[in-house]
PDB file of C-alpha atoms in Angstrom:
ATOM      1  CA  UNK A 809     -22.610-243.137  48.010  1.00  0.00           C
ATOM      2  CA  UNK A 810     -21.396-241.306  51.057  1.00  0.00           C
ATOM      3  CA  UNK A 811     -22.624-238.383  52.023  1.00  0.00           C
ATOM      4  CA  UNK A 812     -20.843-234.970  50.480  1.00  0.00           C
ATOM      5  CA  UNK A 813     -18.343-233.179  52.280  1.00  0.00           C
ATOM      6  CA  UNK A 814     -18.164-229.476  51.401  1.00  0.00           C
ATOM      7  CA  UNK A 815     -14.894-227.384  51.572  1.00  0.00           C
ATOM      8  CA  UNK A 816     -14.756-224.068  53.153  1.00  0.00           C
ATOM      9  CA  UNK A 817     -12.904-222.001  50.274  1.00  0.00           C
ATOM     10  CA  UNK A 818     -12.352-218.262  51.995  1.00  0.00           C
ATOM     11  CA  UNK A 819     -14.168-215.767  50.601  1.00  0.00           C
ATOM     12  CA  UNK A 820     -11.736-212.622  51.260  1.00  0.00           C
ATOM     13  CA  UNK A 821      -8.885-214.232  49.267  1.00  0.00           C
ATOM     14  CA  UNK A 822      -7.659-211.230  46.475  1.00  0.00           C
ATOM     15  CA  UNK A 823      -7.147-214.195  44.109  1.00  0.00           C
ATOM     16  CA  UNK A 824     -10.273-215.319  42.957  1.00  0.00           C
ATOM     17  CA  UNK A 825      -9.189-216.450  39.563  1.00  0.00           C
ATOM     18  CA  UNK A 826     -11.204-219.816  39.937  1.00  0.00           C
ATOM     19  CA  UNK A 827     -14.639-218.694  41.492  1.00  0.00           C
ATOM     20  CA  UNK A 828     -17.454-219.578  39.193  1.00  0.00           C
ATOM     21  CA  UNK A 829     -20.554-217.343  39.246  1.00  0.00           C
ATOM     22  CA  UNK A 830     -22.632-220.585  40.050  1.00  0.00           C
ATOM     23  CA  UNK A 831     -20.202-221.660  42.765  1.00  0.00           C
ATOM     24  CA  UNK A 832     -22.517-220.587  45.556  1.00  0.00           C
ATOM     25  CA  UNK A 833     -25.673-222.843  43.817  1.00  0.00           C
ATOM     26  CA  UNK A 834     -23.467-225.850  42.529  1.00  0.00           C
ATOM     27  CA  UNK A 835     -22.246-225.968  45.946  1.00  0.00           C
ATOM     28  CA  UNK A 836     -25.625-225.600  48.032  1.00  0.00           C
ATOM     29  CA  UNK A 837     -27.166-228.047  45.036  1.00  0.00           C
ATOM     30  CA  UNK A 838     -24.437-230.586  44.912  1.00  0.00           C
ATOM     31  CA  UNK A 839     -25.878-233.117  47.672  1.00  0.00           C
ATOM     32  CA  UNK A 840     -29.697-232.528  46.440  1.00  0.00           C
ATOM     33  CA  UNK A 841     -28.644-233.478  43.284  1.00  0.00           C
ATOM     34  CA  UNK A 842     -26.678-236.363  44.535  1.00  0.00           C
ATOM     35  CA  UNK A 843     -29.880-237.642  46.625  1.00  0.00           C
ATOM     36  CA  UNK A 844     -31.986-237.199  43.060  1.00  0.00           C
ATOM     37  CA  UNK A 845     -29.445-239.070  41.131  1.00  0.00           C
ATOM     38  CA  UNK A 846     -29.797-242.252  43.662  1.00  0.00           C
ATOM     39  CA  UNK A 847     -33.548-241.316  43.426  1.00  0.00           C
ATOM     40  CA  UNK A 848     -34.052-241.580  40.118  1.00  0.00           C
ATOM     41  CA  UNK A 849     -32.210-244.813  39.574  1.00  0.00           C
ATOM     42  CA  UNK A 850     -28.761-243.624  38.796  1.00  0.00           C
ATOM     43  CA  UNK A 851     -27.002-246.008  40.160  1.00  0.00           C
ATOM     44  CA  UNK A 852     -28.657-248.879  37.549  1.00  0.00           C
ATOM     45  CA  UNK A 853     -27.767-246.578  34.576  1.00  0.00           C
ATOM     46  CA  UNK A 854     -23.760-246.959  35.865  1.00  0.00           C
ATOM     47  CA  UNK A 855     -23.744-250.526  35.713  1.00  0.00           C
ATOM     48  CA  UNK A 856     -22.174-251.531  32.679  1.00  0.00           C
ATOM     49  CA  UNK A 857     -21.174-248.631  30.834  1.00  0.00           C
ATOM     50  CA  UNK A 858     -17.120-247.920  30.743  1.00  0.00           C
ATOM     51  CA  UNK A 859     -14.301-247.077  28.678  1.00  0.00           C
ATOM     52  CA  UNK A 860     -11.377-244.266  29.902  1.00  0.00           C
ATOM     53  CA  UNK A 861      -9.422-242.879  32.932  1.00  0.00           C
ATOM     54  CA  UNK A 862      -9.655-239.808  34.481  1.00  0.00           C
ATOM     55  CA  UNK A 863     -11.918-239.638  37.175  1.00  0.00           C
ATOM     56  CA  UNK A 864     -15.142-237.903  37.370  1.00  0.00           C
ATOM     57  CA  UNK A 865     -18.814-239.163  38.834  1.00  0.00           C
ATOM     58  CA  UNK A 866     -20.241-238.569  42.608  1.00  0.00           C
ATOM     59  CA  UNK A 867     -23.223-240.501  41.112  1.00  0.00           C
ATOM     60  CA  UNK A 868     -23.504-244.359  40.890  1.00  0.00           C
ATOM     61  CA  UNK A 869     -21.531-247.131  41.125  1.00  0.00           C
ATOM     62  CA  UNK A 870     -21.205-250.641  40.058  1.00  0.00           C
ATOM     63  CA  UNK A 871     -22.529-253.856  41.936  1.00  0.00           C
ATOM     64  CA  UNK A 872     -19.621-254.932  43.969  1.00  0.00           C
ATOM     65  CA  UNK A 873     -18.870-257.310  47.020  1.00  0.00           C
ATOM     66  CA  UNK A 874     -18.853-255.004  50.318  1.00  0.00           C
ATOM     67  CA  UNK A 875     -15.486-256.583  51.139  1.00  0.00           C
ATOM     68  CA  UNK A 876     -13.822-255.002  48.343  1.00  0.00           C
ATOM     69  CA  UNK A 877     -11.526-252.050  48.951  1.00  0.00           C
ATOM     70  CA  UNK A 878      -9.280-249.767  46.724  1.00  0.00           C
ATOM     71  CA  UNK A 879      -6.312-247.773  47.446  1.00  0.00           C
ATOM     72  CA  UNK A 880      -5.015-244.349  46.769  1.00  0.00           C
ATOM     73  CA  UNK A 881      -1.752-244.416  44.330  1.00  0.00           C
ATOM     74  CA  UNK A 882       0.050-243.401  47.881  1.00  0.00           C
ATOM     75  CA  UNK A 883      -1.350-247.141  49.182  1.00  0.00           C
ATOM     76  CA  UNK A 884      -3.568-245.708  51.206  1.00  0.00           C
ATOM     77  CA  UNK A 885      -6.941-246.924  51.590  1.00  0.00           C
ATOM     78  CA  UNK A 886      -9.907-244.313  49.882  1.00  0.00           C
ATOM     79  CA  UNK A 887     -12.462-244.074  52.317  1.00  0.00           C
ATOM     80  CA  UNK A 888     -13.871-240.563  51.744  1.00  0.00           C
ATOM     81  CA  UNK A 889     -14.877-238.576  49.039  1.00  0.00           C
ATOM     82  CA  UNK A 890     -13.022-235.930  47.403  1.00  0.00           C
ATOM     83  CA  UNK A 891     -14.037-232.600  48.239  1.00  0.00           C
ATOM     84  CA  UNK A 892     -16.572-230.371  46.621  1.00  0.00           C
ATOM     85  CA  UNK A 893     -14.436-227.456  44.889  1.00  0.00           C
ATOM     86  CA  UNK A 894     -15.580-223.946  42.404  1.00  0.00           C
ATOM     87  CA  UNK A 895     -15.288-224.322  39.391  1.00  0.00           C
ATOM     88  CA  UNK A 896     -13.768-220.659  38.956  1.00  0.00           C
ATOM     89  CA  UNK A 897     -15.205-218.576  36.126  1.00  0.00           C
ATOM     90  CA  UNK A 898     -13.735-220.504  32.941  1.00  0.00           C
ATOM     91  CA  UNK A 899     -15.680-223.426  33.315  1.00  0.00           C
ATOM     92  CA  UNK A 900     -17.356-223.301  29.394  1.00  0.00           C
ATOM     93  CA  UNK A 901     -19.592-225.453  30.392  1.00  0.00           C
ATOM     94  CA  UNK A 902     -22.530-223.498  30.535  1.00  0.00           C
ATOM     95  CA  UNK A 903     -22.711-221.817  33.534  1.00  0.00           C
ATOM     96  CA  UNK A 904     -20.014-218.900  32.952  1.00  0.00           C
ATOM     97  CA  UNK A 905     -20.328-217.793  29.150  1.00  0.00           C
ATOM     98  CA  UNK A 906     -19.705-220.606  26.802  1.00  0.00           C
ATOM     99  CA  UNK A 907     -20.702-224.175  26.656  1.00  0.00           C
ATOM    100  CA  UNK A 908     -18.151-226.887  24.995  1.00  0.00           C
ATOM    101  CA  UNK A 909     -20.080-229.919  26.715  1.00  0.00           C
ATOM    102  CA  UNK A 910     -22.734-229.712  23.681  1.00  0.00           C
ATOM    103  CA  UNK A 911     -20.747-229.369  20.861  1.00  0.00           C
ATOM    104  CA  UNK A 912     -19.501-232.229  18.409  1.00  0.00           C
ATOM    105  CA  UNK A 913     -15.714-233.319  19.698  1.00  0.00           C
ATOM    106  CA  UNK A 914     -15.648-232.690  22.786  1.00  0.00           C
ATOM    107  CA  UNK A 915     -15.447-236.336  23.777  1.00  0.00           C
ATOM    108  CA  UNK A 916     -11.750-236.717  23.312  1.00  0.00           C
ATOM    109  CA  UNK A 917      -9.030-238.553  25.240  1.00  0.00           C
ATOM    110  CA  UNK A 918      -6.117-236.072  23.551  1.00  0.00           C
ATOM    111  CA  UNK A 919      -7.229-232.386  24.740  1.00  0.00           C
ATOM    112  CA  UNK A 920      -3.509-230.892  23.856  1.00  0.00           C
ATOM    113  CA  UNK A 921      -5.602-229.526  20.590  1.00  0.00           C
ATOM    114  CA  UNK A 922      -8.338-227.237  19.598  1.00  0.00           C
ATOM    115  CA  UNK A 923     -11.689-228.988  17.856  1.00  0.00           C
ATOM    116  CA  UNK A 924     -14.793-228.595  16.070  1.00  0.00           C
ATOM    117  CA  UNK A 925     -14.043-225.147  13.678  1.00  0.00           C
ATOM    118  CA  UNK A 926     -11.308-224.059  15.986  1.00  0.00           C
ATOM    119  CA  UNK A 927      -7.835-224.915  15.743  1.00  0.00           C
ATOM    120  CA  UNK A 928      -4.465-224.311  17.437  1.00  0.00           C
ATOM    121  CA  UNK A 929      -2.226-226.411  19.881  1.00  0.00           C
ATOM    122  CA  UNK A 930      -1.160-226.153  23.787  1.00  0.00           C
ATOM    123  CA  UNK A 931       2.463-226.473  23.428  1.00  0.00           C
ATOM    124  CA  UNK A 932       4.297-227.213  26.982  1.00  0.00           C
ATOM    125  CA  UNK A 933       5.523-230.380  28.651  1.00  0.00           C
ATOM    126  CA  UNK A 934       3.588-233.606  28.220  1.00  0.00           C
ATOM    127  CA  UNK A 935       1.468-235.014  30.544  1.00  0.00           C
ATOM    128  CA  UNK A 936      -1.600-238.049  30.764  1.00  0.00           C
ATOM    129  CA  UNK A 937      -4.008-237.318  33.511  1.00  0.00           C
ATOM    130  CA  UNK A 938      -5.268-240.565  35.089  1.00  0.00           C
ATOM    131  CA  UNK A 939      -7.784-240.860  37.187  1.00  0.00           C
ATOM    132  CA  UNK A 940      -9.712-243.726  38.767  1.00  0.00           C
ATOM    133  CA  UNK A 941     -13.840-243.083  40.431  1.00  0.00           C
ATOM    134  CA  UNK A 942     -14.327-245.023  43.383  1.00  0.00           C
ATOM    135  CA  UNK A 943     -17.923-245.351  45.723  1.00  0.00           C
ATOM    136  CA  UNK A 944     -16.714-245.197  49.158  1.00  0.00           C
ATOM    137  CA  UNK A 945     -20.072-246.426  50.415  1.00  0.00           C
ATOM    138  CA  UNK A 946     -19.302-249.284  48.412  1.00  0.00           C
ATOM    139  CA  UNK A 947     -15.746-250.054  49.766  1.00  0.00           C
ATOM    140  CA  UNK A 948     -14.119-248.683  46.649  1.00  0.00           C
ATOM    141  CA  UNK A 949     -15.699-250.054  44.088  1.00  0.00           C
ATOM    142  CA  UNK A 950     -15.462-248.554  40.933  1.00  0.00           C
ATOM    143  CA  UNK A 951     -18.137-246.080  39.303  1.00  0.00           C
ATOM    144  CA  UNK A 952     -18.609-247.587  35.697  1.00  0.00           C
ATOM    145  CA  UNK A 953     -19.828-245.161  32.796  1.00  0.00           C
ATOM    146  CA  UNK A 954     -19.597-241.912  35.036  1.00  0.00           C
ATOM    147  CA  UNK A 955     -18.130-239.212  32.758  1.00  0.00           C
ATOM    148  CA  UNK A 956     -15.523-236.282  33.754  1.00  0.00           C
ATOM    149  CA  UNK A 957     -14.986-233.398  31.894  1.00  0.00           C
ATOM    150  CA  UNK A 958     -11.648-231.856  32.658  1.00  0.00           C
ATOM    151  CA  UNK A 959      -9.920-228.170  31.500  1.00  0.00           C
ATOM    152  CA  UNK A 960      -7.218-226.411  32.746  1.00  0.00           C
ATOM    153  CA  UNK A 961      -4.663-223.800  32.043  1.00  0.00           C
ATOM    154  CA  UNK A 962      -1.989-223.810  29.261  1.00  0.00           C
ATOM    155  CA  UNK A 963       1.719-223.258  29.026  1.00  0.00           C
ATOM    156  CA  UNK A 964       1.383-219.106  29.925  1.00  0.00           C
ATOM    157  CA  UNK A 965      -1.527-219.572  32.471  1.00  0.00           C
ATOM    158  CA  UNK A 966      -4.758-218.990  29.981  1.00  0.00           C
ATOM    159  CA  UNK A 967      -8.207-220.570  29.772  1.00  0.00           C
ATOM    160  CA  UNK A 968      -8.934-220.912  26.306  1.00  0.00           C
ATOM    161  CA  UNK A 969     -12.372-219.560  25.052  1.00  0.00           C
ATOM    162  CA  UNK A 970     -11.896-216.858  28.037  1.00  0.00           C
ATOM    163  CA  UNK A 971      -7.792-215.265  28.079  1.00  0.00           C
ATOM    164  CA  UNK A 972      -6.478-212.710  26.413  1.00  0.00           C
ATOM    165  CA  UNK A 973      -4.715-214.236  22.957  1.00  0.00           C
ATOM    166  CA  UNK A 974      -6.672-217.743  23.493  1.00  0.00           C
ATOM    167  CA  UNK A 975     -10.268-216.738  23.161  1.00  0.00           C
ATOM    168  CA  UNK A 976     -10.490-218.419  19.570  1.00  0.00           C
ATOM    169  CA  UNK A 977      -8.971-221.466  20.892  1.00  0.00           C
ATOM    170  CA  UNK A 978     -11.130-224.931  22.713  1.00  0.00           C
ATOM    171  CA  UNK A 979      -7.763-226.578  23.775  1.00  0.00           C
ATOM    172  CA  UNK A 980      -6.938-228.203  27.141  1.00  0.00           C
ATOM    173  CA  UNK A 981     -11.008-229.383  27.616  1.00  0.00           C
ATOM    174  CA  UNK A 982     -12.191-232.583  26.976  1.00  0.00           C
ATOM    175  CA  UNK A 983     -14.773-235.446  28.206  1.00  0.00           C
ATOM    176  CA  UNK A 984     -13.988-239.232  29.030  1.00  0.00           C
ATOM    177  CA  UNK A 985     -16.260-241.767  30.232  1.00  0.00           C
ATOM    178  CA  UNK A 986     -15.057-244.149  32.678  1.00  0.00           C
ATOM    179  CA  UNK A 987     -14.485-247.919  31.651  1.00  0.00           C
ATOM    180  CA  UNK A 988     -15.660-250.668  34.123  1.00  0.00           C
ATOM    181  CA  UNK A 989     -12.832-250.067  36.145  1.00  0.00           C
ATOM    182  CA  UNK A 990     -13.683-246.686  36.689  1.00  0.00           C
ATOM    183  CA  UNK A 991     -11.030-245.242  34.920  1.00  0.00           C
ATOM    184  CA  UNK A 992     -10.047-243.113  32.357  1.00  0.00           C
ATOM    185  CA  UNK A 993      -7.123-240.668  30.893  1.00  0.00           C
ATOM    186  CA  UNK A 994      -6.595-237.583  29.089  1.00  0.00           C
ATOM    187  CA  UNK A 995      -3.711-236.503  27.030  1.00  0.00           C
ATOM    188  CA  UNK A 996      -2.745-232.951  28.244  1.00  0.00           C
ATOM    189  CA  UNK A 997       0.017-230.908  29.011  1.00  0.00           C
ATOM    190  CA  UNK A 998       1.293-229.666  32.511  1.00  0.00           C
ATOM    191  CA  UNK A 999      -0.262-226.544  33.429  1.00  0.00           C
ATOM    192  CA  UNK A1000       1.487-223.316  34.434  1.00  0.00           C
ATOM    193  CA  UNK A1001       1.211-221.703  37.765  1.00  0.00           C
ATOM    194  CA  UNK A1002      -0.628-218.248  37.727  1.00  0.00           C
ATOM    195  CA  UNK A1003      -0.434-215.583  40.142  1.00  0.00           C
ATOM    196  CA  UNK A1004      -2.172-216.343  42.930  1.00  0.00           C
ATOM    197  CA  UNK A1005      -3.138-220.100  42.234  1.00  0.00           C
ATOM    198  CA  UNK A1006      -0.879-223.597  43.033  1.00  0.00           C
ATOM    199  CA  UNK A1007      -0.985-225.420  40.143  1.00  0.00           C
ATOM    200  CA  UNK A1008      -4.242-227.253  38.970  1.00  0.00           C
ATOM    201  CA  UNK A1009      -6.690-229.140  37.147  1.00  0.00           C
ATOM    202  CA  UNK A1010     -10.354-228.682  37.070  1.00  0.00           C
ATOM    203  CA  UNK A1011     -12.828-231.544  36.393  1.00  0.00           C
ATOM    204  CA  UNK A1012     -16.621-232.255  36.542  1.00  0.00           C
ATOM    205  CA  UNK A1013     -18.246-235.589  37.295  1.00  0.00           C
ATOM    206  CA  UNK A1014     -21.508-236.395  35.240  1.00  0.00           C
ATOM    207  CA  UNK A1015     -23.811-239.630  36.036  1.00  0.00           C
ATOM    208  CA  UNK A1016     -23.013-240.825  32.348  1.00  0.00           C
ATOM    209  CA  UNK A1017     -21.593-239.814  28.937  1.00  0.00           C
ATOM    210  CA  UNK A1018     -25.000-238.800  27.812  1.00  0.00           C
ATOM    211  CA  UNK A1019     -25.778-236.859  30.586  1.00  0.00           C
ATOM    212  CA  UNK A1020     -22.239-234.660  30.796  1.00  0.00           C
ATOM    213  CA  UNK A1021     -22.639-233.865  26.473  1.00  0.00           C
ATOM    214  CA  UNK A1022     -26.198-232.822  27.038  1.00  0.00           C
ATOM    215  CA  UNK A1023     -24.857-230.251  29.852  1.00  0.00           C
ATOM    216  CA  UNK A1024     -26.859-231.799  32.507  1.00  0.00           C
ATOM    217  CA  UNK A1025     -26.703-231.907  36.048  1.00  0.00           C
ATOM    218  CA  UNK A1026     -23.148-232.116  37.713  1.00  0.00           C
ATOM    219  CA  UNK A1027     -22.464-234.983  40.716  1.00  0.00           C
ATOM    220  CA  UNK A1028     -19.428-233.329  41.738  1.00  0.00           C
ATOM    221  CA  UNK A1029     -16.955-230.223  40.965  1.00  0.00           C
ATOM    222  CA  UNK A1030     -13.108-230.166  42.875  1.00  0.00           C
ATOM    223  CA  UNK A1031      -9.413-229.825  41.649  1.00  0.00           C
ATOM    224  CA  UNK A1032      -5.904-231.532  41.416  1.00  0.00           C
ATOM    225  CA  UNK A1033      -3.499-230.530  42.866  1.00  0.00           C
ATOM    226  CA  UNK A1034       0.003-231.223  41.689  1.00  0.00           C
ATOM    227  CA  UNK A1035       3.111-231.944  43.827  1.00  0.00           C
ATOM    228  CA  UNK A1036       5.473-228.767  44.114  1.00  0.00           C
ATOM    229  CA  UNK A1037       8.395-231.475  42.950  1.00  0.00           C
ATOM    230  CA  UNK A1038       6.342-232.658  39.802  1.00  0.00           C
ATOM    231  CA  UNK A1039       6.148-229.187  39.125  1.00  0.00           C
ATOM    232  CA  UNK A1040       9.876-228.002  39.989  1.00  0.00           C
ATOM    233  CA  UNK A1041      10.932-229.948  36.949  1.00  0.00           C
ATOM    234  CA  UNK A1042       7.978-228.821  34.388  1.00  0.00           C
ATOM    235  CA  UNK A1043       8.792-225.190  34.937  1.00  0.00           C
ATOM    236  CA  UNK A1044      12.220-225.708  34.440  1.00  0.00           C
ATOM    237  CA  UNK A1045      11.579-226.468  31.019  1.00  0.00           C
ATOM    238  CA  UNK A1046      11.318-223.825  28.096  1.00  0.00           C
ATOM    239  CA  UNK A1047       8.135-221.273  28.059  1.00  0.00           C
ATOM    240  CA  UNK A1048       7.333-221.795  31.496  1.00  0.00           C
ATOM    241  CA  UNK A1049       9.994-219.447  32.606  1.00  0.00           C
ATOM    242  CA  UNK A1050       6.986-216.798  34.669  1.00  0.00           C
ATOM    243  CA  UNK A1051       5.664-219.991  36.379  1.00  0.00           C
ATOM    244  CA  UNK A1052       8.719-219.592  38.419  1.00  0.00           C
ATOM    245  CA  UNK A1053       8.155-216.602  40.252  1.00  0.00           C
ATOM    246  CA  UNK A1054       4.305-217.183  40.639  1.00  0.00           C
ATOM    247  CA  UNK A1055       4.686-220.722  42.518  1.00  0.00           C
ATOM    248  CA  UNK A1056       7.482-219.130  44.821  1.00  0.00           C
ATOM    249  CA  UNK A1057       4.698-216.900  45.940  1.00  0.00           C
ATOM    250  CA  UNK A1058       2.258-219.292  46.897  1.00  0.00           C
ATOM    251  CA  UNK A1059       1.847-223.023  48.527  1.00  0.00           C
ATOM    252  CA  UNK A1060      -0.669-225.759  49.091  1.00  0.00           C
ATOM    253  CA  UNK A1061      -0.937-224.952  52.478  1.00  0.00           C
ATOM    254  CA  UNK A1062      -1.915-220.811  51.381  1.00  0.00           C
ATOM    255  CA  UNK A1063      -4.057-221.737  48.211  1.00  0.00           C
ATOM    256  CA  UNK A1064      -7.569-220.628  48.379  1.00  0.00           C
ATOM    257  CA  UNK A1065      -8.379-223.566  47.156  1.00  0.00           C
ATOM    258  CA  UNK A1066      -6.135-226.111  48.908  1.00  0.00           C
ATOM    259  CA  UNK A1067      -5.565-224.600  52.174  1.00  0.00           C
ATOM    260  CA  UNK A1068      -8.360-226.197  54.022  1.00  0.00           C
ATOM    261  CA  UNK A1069      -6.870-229.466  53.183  1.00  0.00           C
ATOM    262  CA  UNK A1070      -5.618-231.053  50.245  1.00  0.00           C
ATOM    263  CA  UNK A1071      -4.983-234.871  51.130  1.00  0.00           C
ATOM    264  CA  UNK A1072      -7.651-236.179  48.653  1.00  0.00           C
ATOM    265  CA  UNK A1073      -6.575-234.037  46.409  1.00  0.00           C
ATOM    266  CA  UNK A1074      -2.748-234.328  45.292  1.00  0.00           C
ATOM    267  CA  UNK A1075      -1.923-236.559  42.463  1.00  0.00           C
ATOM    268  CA  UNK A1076       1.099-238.599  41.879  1.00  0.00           C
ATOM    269  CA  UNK A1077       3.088-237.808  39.402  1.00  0.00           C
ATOM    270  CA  UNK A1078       5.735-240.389  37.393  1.00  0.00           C
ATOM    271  CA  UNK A1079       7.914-239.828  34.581  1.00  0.00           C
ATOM    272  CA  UNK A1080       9.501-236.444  33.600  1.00  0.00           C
ATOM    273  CA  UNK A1081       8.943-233.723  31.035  1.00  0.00           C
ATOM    274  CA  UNK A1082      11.274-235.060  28.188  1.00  0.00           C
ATOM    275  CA  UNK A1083       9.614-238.248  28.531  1.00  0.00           C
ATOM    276  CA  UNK A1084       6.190-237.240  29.503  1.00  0.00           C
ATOM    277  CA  UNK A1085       4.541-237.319  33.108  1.00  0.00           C
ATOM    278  CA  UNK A1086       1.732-239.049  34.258  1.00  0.00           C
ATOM    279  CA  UNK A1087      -0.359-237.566  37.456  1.00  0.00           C
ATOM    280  CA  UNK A1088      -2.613-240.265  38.726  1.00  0.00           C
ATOM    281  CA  UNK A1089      -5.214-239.804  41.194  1.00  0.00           C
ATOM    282  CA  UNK A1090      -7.756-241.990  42.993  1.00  0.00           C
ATOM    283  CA  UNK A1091     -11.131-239.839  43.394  1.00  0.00           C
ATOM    284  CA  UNK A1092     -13.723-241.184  46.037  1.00  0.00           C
ATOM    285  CA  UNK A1093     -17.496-240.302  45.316  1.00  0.00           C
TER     286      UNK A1093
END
């Protein structure tokens, strides 16, 4: 698997909404823990697990022939890995506060609704993340039976379990293990834009199911970013009326997050919001 490649997010940016307190450790830790997963045999506990898409594991992948390449959904060829991101301080998995990666439901493919003894739903306009785990040491071949755990804001900009008015709610986070394919998909809704932040997703790649609902050891953190025309058309739908003003204020190219480059990064989106969107993205580990 190649080597990591860590982003430089700037420290002095007044809009640290998505700077986890373990940020500085996940991000010195991420290769070492890389290097132990390879160590350690990760790579045979990949082969021939599966199922899902939405993309998650730095870890492992499957056997494949070294001629074998894979594409973005741009057609571009993925040749290096996506890079390491925070996971800002609503991660719940653990490391900030709560921990949803132990308890009974999280492995979902619909994350729209709240689980387990919560309850509640993340209304706002429809969307399927896709996402597809590809080795770049390996030409592209796909990472069978990683596992990505994915959360992100809802409809007004809150992190459930953490926001004002959403702290009894679990919605919009969710687990999927990747099929032998490397893919898998999550049933979701499009995400607001909050002050200071272009719109986002966060997800978490594990070395296997087991090992992401145990709340073990991360591969890889990073972020989606979603294309400002994709998101033109969600926030001109009802109840996403003060995403409007907060996206006018920022850009990919000022993000703290996405400024230092954001070409891995950027899904493609298809469809529309009255008959649900699709952002698909290619992630290279």
């Amino acid at each position: 698997m190649a080597q990591e490649r860590t982003r430089n997010v700037i420290e002095e940016d007044p809009h640290d909404h998505d700077r986890g307190l373990s940020f500085g450790i996940d991000r010195l830790m991420s290769r070492r823990r890389a290097l132990q997963f390879l160590a350690v045999g990760g790579l045979t506990a990949l082969v021939g697990c599966g199922s899902s898409d939405d993309s998650a594991s730095a870890g492992g992948s499957t056997p494949a022939p070294a001629a074998t390449t894979s594409s973005t959904d741009s057609g571009t060829t993925v040749t290096e890995e996506i890079p390491e991101e925070t996971g800002g301080p609503f991660p719940a998995d653990g490391s900030n506060g709560p921990n949803v990666l132990t308890e009974s439901g999280i492995v979902r493919q619909n994350i729209t609704t709240s689980f387990g003894s919560l309850s509640g739903t993340a209304e706002g306009a429809p969307l399927t993340i896709a996402m597809t785990i590809l080795d770049v040491q390996k030409g592209g071949a796909p990472v069978a039976g990683a596992a990505v755990y994915v959360w992100q804001c809802d409809r007004q900009g809150g992190y459930s379990l953490y926001s004002q008015g959403v702290i009894d709610q679990n919605y919009l986070r969710g687990v999927q293990e990747a099929d032998a394919a490397g893919r898998l998909s999550f049933t979701s809704i499009f995400p607001a834009a909050y002050s200071g932040r272009w719109p986002h997703i966060h997800f978490e790649v594990y070395s296997s199911l087991a090992e992401a609902t145990a709340g073990g050891s991360k591969l890889m953190t990073s972020q989606i970013a979603l294309p400002e025309d994709a998101c033109n058309q969600a926030f001109a739908t009802a109840g996403y009326e003060q995403s409007v003003p907060n996206i006018a204020q920022t850009s990919l190219d000022t993000d703290n997050v996405f400024r230092d480059g954001y070409s891995t990064q950027i899904g493609t989106v298809t469809g529309s919001p009255e008959t649900g969107m699709t952002v698909r993205l290619k992630v290279g580990v």
